[in-house]
mmCIF file of C-alpha atoms in Angstrom:
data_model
loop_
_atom_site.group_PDB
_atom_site.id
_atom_site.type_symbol
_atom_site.label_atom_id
_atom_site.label_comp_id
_atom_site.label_asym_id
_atom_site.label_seq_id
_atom_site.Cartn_x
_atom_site.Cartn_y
_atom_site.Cartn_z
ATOM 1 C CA UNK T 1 0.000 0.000 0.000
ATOM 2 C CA UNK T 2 1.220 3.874 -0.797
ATOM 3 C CA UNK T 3 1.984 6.011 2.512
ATOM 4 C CA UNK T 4 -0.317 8.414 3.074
ATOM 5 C CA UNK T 5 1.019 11.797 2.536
ATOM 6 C CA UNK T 6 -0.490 15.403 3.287
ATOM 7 C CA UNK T 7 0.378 18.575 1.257
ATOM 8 C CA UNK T 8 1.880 21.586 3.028
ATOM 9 C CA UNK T 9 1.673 24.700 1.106
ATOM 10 C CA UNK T 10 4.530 26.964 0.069
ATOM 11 C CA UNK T 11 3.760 29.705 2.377
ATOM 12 C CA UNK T 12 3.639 26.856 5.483
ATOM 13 C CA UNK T 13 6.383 25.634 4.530
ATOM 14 C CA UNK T 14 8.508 28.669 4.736
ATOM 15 C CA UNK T 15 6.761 29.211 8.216
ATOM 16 C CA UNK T 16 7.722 26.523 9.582
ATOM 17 C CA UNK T 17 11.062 26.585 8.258
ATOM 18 C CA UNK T 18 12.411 29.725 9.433
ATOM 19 C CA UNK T 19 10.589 28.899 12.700
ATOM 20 C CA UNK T 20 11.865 25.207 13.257
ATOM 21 C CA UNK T 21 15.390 25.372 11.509
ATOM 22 C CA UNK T 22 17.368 27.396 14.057
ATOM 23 C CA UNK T 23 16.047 25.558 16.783
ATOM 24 C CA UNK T 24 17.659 22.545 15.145
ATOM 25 C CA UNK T 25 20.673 24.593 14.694
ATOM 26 C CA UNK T 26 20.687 25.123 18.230
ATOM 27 C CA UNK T 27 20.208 21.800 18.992
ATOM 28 C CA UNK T 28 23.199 20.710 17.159
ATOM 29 C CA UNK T 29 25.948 23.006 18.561
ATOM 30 C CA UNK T 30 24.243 21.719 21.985
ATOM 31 C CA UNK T 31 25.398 18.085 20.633
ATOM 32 C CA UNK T 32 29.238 19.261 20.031
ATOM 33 C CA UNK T 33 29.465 21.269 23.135
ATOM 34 C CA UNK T 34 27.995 18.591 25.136
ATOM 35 C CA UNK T 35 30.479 15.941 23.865
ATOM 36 C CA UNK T 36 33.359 18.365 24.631
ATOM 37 C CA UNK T 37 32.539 20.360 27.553
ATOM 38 C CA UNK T 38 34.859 20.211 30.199
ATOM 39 C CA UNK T 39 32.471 22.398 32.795
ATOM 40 C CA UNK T 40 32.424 21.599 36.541
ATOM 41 C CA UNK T 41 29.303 19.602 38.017
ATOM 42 C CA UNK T 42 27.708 22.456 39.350
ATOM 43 C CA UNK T 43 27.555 24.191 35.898
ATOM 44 C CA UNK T 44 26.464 20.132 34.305
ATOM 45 C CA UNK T 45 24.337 20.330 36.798
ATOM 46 C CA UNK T 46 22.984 24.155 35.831
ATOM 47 C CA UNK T 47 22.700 23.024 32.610
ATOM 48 C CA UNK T 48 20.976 20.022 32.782
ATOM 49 C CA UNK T 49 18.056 21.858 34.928
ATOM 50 C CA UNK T 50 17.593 24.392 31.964
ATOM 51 C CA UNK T 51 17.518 21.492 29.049
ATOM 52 C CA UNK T 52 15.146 20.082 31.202
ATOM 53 C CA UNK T 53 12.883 22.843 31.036
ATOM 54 C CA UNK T 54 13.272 23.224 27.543
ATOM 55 C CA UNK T 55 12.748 19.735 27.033
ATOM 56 C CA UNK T 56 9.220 19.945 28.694
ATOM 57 C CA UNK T 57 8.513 23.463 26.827
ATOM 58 C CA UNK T 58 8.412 21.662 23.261
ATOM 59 C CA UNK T 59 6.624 18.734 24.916
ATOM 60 C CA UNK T 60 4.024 21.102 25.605
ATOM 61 C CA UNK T 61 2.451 20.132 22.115
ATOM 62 C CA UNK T 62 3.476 17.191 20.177
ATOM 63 C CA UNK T 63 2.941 16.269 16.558
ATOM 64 C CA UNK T 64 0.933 12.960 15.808
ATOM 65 C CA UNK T 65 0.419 12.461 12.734
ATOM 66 C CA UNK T 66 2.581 9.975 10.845
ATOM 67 C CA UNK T 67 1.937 10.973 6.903
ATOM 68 C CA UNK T 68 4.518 12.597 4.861
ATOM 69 C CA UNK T 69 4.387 15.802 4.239
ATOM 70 C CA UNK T 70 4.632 16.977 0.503
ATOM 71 C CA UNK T 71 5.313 20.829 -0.722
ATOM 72 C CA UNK T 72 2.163 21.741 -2.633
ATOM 73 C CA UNK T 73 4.337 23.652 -5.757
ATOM 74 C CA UNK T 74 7.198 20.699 -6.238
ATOM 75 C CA UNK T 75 5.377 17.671 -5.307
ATOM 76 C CA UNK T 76 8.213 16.734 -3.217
ATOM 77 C CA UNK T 77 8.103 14.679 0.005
ATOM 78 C CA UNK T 78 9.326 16.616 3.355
ATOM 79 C CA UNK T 79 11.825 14.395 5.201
ATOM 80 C CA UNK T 80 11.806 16.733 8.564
ATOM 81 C CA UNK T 81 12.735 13.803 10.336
ATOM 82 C CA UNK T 82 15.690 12.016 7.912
ATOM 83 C CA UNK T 83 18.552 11.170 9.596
ATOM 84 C CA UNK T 84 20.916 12.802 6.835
ATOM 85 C CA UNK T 85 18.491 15.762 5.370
ATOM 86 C CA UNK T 86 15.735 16.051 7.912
ATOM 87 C CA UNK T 87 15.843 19.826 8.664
ATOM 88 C CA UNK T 88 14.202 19.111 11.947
ATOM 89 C CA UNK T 89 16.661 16.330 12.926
ATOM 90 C CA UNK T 90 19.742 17.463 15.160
ATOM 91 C CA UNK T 91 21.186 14.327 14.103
ATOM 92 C CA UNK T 92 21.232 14.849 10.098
ATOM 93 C CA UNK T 93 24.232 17.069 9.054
ATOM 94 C CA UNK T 94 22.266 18.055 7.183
ATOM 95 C CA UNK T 95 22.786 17.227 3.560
ATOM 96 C CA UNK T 96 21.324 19.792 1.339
ATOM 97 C CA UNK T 97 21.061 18.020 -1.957
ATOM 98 C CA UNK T 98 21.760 19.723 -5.312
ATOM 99 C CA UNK T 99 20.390 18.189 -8.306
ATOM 100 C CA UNK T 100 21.826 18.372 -11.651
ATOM 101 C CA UNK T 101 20.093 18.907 -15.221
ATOM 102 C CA UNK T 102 21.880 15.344 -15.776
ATOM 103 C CA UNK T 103 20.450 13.714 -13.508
ATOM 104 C CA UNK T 104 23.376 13.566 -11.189
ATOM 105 C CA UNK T 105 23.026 14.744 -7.143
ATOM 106 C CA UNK T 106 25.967 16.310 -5.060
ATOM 107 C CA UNK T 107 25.872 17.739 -1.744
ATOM 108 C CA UNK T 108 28.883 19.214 0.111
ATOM 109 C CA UNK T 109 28.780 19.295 4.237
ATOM 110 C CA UNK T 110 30.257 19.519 7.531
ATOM 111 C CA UNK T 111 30.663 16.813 9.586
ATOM 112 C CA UNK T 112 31.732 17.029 13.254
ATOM 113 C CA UNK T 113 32.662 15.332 16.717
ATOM 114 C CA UNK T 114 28.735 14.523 16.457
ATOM 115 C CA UNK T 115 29.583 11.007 13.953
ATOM 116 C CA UNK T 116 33.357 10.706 15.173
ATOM 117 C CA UNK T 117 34.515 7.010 14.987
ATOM 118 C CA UNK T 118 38.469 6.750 15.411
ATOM 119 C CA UNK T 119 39.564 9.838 16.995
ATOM 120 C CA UNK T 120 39.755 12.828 13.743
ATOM 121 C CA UNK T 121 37.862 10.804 11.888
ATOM 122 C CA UNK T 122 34.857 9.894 10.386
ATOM 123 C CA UNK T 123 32.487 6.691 11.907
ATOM 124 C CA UNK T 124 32.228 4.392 8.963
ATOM 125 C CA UNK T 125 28.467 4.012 9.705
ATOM 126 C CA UNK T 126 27.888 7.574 9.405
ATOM 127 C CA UNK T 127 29.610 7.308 5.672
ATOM 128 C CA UNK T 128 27.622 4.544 4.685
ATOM 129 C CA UNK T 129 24.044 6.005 5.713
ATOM 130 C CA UNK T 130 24.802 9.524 3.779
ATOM 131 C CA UNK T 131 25.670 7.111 0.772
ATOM 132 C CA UNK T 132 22.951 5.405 1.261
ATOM 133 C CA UNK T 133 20.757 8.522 0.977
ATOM 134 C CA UNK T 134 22.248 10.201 -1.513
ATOM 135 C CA UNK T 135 21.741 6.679 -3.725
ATOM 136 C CA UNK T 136 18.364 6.456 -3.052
ATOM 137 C CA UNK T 137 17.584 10.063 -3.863
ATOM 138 C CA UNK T 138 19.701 9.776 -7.326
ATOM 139 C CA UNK T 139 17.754 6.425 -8.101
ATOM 140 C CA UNK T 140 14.401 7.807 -6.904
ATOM 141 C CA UNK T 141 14.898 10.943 -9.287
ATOM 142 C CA UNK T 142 15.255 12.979 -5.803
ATOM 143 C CA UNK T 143 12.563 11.271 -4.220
ATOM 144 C CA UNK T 144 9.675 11.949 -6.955
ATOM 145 C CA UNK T 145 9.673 7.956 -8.102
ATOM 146 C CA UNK T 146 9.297 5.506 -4.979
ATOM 147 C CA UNK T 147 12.612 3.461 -4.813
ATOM 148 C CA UNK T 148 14.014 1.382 -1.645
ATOM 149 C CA UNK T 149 16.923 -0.264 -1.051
ATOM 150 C CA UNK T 150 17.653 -3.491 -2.381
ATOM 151 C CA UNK T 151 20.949 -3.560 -2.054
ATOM 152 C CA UNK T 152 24.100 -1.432 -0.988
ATOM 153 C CA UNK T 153 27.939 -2.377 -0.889
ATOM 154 C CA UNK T 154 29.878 -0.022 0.656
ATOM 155 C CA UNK T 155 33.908 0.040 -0.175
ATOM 156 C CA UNK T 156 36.341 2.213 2.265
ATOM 157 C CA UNK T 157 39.377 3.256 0.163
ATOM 158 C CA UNK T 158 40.601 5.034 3.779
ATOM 159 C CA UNK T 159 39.558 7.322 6.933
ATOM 160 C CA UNK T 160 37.241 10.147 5.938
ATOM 161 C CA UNK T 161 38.527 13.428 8.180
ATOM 162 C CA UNK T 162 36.108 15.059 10.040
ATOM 163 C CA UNK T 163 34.999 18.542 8.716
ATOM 164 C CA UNK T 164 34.217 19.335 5.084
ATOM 165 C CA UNK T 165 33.544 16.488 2.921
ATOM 166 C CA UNK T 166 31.379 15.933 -0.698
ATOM 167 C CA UNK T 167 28.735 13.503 -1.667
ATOM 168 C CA UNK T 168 27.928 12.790 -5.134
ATOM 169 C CA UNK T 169 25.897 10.409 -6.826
ATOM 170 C CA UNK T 170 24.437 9.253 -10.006
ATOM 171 C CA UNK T 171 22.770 6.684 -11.842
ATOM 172 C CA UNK T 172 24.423 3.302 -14.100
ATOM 173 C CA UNK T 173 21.363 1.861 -15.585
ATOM 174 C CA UNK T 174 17.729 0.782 -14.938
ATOM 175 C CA UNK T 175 16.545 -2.572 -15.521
ATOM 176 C CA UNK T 176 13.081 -3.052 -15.133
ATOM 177 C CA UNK T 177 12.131 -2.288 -11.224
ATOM 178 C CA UNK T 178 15.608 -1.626 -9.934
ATOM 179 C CA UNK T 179 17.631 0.818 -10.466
ATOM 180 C CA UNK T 180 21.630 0.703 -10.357
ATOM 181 C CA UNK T 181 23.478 3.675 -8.397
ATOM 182 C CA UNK T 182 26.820 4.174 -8.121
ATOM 183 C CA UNK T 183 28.337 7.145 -5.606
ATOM 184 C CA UNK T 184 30.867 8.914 -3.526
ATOM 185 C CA UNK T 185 32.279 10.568 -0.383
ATOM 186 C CA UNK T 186 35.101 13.019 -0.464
ATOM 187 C CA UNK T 187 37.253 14.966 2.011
ATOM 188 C CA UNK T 188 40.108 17.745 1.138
ATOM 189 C CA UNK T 189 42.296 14.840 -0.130
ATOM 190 C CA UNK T 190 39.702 13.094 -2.427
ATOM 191 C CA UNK T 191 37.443 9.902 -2.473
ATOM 192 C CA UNK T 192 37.208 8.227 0.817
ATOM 193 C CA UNK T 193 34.164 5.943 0.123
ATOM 194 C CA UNK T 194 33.328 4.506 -2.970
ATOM 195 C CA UNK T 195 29.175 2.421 -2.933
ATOM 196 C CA UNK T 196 26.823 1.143 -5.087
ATOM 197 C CA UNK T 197 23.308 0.227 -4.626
ATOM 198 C CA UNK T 198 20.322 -1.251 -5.695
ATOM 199 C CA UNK T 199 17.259 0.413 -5.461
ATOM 200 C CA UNK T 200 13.384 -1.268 -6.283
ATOM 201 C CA UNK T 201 10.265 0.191 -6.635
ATOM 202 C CA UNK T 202 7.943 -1.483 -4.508
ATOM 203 C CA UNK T 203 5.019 -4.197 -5.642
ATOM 204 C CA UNK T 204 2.602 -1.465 -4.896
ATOM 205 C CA UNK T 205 4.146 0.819 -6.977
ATOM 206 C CA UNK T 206 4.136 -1.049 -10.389
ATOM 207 C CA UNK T 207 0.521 -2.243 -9.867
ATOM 208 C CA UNK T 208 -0.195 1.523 -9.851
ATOM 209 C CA UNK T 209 1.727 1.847 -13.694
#
């Protein structure tokens, strides 16, 4: 069965945007300076009396609803939640995706002590779910055609650094349902991690032509 999805209009969408973004800013330099603070317990303590209030601030009203959202003037699905775009997810860089007249995606980012693995360096998980992503939104003609992951091998030429770093993406070939995608992550130095993926549009999909 299709997910359910409600439209958001332009207008809303800007709203909630410049409303909801900097909060998620915010949230992320809390992240960073939570990993490295090196504050007294007192001040830990301080601090974890005022997240608390803020905590139960935006509990205060909660969203239920478990649709997707879609912008009513590009059609396009609003991942607010995404793990590497969601622009109301502390946890997602975030990846803001570019999309070429090709058909090609790129996205450049920082990444910090947030998705550290080896000390300086990038976790290897962290790499292969921004792959991942950027795969899927290459395959899925940036998320306008419905396409999951079949498949993904991952290859790690070396250590991605920490800090700026380059996605890019693009397509091999379709056959039939799935969709072969081939892409990249890159520091200052050049390609860290090489993947490619198989993405398939689901049963429900095809029945609906």
């Amino acid at each position: 069965m299709q997910f359910p999805f409600d439209v958001i209009s332009a207008e809303e969408y800007d709203r909630q945007r410049e409303s909801y973004v900097p909060l998620t800013d915010a949230l992320r330099r809390l992240i960073d300076a939570g990993i490295h603070t090196a504050v007294d317990e007192a001040t830990v303590a301080q601090a974890l009396a005022h997240l608390s209030a803020a905590t139960e601030l935006l509990e205060g009203e909660q969203r239920t609803a478990t649709s997707t959202l879609r912008h009513a003037d590009t059609g396009r699905p609003l991942a607010w939640a995404n793990p590497a775009v969601g622009l109301r997810n502390a946890i997602a860089p975030p990846m803001i995706i570019q999309h070429e007249a090709d058909g090609t995606c790129w996205s450049e980012f920082t990444l910090g002590p947030a998705y550290e693995g080896p000390p300086g360096w990038v976790h290897g998980g962290i790499c292969a779910l921004l792959l991942d992503h950027i795969l899927g939104e290459v395959a899925s003609e940036g998320l306008n055609q419905p396409k999951f992951t079949g498949t993904i091998s991952v290859k790690y030429l070396r250590g991605t650094h920490l800090g700026r770093v380059r996605a890019e993406a693009f397509v091999e070939r379709s056959e039939g349902v799935k969709t072969y995608a081939r892409g990249y992550l890159k520091d200052d130095e050049g390609i860290t991690v090489e993947a490619d993926g198989v993405f398939i549009k689901p049963a429900w999909a095809r029945d609906a032509g």
